[in-house]
Coordinates of C-alpha atoms and ligand atoms in Angstrom, one line a residue:
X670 CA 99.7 81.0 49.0
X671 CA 102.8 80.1 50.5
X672 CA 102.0 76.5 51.2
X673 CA 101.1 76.1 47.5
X674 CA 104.5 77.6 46.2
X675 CA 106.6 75.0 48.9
X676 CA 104.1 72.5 47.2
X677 CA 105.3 73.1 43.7
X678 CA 108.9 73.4 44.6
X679 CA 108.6 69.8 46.3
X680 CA 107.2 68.7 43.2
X681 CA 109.9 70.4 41.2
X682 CA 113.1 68.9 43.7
X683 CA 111.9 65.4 44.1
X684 CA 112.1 64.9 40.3
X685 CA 115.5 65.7 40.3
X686 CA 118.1 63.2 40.5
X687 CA 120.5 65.6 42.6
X688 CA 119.7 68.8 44.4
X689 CA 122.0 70.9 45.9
X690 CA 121.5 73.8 48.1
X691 CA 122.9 77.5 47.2
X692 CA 122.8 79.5 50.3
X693 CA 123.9 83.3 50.7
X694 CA 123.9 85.9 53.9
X695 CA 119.9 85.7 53.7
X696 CA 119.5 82.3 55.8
X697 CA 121.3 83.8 58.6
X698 CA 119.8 87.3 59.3
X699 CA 117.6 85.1 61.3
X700 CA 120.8 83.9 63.7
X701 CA 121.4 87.7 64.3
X702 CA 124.1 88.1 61.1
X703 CA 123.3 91.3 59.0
X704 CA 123.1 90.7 55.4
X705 CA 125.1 93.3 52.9
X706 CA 121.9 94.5 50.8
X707 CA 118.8 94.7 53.0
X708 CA 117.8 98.4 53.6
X709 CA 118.7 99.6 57.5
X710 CA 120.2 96.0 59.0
X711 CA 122.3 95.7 56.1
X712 CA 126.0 95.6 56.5
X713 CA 126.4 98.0 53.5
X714 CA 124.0 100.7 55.0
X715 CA 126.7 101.0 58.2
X716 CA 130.4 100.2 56.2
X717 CA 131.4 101.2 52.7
X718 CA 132.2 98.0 50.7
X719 CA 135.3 99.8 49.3
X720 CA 136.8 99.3 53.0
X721 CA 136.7 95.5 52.0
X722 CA 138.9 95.4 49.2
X723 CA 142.1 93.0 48.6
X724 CA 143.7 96.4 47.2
X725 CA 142.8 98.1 50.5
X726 CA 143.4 95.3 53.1
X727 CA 146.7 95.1 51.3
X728 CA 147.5 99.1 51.4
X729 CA 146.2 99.3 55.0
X730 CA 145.3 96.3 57.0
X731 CA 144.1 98.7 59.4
X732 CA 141.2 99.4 58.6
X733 CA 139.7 96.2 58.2
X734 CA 140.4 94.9 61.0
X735 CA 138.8 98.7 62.7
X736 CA 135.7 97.8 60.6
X737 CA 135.9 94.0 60.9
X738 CA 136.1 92.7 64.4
X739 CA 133.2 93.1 65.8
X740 CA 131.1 91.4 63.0
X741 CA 133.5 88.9 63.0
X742 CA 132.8 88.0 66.4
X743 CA 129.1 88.3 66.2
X744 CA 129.5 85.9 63.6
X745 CA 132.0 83.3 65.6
X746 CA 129.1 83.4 68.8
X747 CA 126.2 83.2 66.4
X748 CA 124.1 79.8 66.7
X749 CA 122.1 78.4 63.5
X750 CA 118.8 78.4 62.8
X751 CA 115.8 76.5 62.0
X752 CA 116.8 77.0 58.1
X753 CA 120.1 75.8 58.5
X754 CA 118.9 72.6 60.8
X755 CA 116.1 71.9 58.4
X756 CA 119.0 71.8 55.4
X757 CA 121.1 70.1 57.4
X758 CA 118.2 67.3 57.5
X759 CA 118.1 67.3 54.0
X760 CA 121.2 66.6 53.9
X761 CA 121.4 63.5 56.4
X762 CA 118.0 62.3 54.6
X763 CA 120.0 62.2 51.5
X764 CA 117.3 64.3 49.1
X765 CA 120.0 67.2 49.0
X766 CA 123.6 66.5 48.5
X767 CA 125.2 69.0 49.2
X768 CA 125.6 72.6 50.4
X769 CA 127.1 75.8 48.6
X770 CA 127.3 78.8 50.5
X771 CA 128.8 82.1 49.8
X772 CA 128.6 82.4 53.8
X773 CA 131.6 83.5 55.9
X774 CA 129.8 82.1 58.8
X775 CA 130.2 78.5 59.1
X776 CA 126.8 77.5 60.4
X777 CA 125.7 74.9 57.9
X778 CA 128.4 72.8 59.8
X779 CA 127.1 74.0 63.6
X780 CA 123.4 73.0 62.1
X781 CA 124.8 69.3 60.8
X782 CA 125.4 69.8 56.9
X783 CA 129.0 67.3 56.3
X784 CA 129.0 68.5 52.3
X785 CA 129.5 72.2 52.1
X786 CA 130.9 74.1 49.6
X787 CA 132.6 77.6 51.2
X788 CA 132.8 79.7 48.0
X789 CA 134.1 82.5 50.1
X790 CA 135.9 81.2 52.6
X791 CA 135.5 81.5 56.4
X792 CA 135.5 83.3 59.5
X793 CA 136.6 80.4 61.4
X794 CA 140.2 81.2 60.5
X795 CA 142.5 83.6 59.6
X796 CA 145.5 83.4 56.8
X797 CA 149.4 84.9 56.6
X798 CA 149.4 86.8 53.7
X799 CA 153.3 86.1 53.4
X800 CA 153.7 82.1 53.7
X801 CA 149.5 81.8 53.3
X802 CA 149.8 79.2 57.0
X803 CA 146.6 79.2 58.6
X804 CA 145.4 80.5 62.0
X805 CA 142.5 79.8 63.8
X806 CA 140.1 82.9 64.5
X807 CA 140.7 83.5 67.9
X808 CA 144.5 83.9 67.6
X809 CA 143.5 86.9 65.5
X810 CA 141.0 88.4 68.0
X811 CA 143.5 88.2 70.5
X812 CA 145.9 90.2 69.1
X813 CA 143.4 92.6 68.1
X814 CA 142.0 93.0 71.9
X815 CA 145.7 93.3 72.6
X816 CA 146.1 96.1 70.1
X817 CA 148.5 93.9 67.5
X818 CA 146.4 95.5 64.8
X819 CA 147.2 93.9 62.2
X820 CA 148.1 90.2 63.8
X821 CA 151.0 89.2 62.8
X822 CA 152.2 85.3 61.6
X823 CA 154.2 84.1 64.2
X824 CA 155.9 81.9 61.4
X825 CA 156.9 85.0 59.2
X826 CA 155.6 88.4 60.8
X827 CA 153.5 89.2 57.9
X828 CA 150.5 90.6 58.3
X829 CA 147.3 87.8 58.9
X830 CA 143.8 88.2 57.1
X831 CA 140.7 86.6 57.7
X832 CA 140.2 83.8 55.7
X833 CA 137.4 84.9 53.8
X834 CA 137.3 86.3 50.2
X835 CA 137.6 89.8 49.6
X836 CA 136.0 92.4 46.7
X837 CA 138.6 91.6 43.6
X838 CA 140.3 88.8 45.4
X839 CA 140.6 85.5 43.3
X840 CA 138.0 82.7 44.4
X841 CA 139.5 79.7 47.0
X842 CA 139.8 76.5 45.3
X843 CA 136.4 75.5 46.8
X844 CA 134.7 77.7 44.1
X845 CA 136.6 75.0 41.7
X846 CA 134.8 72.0 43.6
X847 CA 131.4 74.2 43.7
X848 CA 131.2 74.5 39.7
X849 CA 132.2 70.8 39.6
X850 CA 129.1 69.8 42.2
X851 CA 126.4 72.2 39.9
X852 CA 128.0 70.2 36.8
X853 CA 126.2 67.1 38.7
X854 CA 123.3 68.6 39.7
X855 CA 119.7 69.1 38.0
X856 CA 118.1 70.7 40.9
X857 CA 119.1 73.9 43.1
X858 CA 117.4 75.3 46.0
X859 CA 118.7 78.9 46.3
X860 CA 117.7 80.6 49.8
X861 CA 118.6 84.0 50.6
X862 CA 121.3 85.7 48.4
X863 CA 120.2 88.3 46.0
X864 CA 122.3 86.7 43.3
X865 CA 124.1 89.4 42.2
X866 CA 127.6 88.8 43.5
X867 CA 129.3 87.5 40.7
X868 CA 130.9 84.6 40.2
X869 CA 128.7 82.8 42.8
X870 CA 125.4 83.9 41.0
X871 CA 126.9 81.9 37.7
X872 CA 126.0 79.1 39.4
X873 CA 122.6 79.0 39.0
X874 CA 123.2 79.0 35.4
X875 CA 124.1 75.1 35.6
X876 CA 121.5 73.7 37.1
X877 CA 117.7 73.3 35.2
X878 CA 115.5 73.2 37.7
X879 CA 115.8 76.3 39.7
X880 CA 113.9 77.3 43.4
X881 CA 114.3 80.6 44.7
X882 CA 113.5 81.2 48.5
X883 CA 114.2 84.8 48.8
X884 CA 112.4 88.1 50.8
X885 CA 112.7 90.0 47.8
X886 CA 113.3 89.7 43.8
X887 CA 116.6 88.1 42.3
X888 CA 117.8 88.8 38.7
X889 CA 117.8 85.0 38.6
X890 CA 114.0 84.5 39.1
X891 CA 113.2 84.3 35.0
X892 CA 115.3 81.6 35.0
X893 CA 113.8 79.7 38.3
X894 CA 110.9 76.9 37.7
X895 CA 109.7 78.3 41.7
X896 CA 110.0 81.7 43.2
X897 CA 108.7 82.0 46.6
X898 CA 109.6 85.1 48.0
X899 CA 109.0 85.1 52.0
X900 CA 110.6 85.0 54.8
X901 CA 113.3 82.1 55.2
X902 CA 111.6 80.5 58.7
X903 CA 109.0 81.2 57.1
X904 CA 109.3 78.8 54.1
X905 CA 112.9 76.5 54.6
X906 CA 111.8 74.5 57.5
X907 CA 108.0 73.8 56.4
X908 CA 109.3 73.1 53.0
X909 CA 112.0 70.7 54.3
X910 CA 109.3 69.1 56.8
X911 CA 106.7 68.8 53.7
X912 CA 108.9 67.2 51.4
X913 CA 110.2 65.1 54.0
X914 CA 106.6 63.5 55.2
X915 CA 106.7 62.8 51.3
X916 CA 109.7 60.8 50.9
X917 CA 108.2 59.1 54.0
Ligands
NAD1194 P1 123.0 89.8 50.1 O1 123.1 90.7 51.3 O2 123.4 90.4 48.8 O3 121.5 89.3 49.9 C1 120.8 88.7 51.0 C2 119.4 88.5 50.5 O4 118.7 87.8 51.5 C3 118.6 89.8 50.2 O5 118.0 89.7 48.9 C4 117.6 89.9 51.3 O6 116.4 90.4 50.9 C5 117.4 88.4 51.7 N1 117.0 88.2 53.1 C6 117.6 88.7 54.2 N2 117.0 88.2 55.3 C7 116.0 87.4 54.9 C8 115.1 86.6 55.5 N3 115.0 86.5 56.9 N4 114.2 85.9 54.8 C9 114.2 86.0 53.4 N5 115.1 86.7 52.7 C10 116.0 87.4 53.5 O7 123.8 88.5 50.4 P2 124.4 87.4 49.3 O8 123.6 87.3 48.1 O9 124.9 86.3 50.2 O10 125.8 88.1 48.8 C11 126.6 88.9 49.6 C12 127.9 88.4 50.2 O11 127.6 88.5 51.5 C13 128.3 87.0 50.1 O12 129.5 87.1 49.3 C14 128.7 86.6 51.5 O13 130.1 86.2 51.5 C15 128.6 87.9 52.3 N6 128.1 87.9 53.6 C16 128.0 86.8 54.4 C17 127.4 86.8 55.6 C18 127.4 85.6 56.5 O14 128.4 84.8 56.4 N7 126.3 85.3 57.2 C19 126.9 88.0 56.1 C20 127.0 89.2 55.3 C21 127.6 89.1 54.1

């Protein structure tokens, strides 16, 4: 059943003249990343997502950072996986040109992928909310360990927040370039985001030929040409390798 819904969607990408992949927190549950919406493992069945507000982080940095650290390191030690290697392959074969992902996580980049879109920033650094300078990750993990909670910008002493986009926070610029990239498109592989976290999940809307690889149902899949809902190493590297042997 699976094998003849990758079959389709092969047939559906390699008509298209550009594909580009749409990946959210789904593809890396696998590299030992929680998600936000799956029941139990989900980030949003352990932390209240009003604790990762702009509003809040602004009112109390505190409690972010209390809430934050630890994910954030998981997610600076976690390795890719055979999803993110098999897009990454894509990518270098040149039938997908390019990767959005609403990932903090940066492992589209550890897995290979050069074009990648991050619509919500990144955990790989951190950013002064006074004179906006960057810091890299660690500089902000240190302080915490030290318990400089917030970390401060050694430039201006105002307080430092991950660089990643938070609930009723504008989008980074990157969102900008995204919409641009789906303008070129006709084709979208979507793989593990439940499509619901607006503006990402306008995306889709752009692009007419539509594949969903998702565990469970997306408000997006009456709009999609393919749904295959399965498990992402179930279905990403098999589809990659299929379509692939076909280009051969
Ligand atoms: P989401 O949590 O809303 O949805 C994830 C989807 O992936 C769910 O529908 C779930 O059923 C599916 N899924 C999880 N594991 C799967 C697997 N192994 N196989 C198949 N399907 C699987 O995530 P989202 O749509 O990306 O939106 C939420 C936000 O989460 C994004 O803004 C993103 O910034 C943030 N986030 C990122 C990370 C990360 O960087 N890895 C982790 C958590 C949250």
């Amino acid at each position: 059943m699976i094998q003849e819904q990758i079959e389709q969607a092969i047939e559906v990408l390699s008509n298209c003249e550009y594909v580009v992949v749409l990946t959210g927190a789904g593809i890396s549950t696998e590299s030992g990343i929680p998600d936000f919406r799956s029941p139990v493992s989900g980030l949003w069945a352990k932390v209240s997502p009003d604790d990762f507000t702009i509003e809040k982080f602004m009112s109390d940095p505190h409690i972010l950072y209390q809430l934050g650290v630890d994910i954030f390191r998981v997610i600076t030690e976690a390795r890719p996986n055979a999803a993110h290697e098999a897009i990454g392959n894509l990518e270098s074969r040149g039938l997908v040109k390019s990767v959005i992902t609403q990932n903090i996580d940066g492992l589209h980049q550890k897995a290979g992928s050069k074009n990648v879109y991050e619509i919500h920033g990144s955990v790989r650094r951190g950013i002064c909310t006074g004179c906006h300078q960057e810091q890299p990750m660690e500089k902000l993990l240190n302080d915490v360990v030290k318990g400089i909670i917030p970390p401060l910008c050694p430039r201006c002493t105002a307080p430092l927040k991950p660089d990643v986009t938070l609930f009723g926070e504008g989008m980074p610029p990157a969102f900008q370039d995204a919409l641009d990239e789906v303008r070129r498109a006709d084709g979208m592989l979507a793989v593990g985001s439940s499509l619901v976290i607006s503006p990402a999940n306008m995306l889709p809307g752009y692009v007419d030929n539509l594949v969903i690889v998702n565990r469970e149902s997306t408000p997006l899949d009456r709009k999609a040409k393919v749904v295959i809902n399965g498990g992402i190493l179930d279905v990403v590297p098999l589809l990659a390798r299929i379509w692939l042997e076909k280009k051969a």
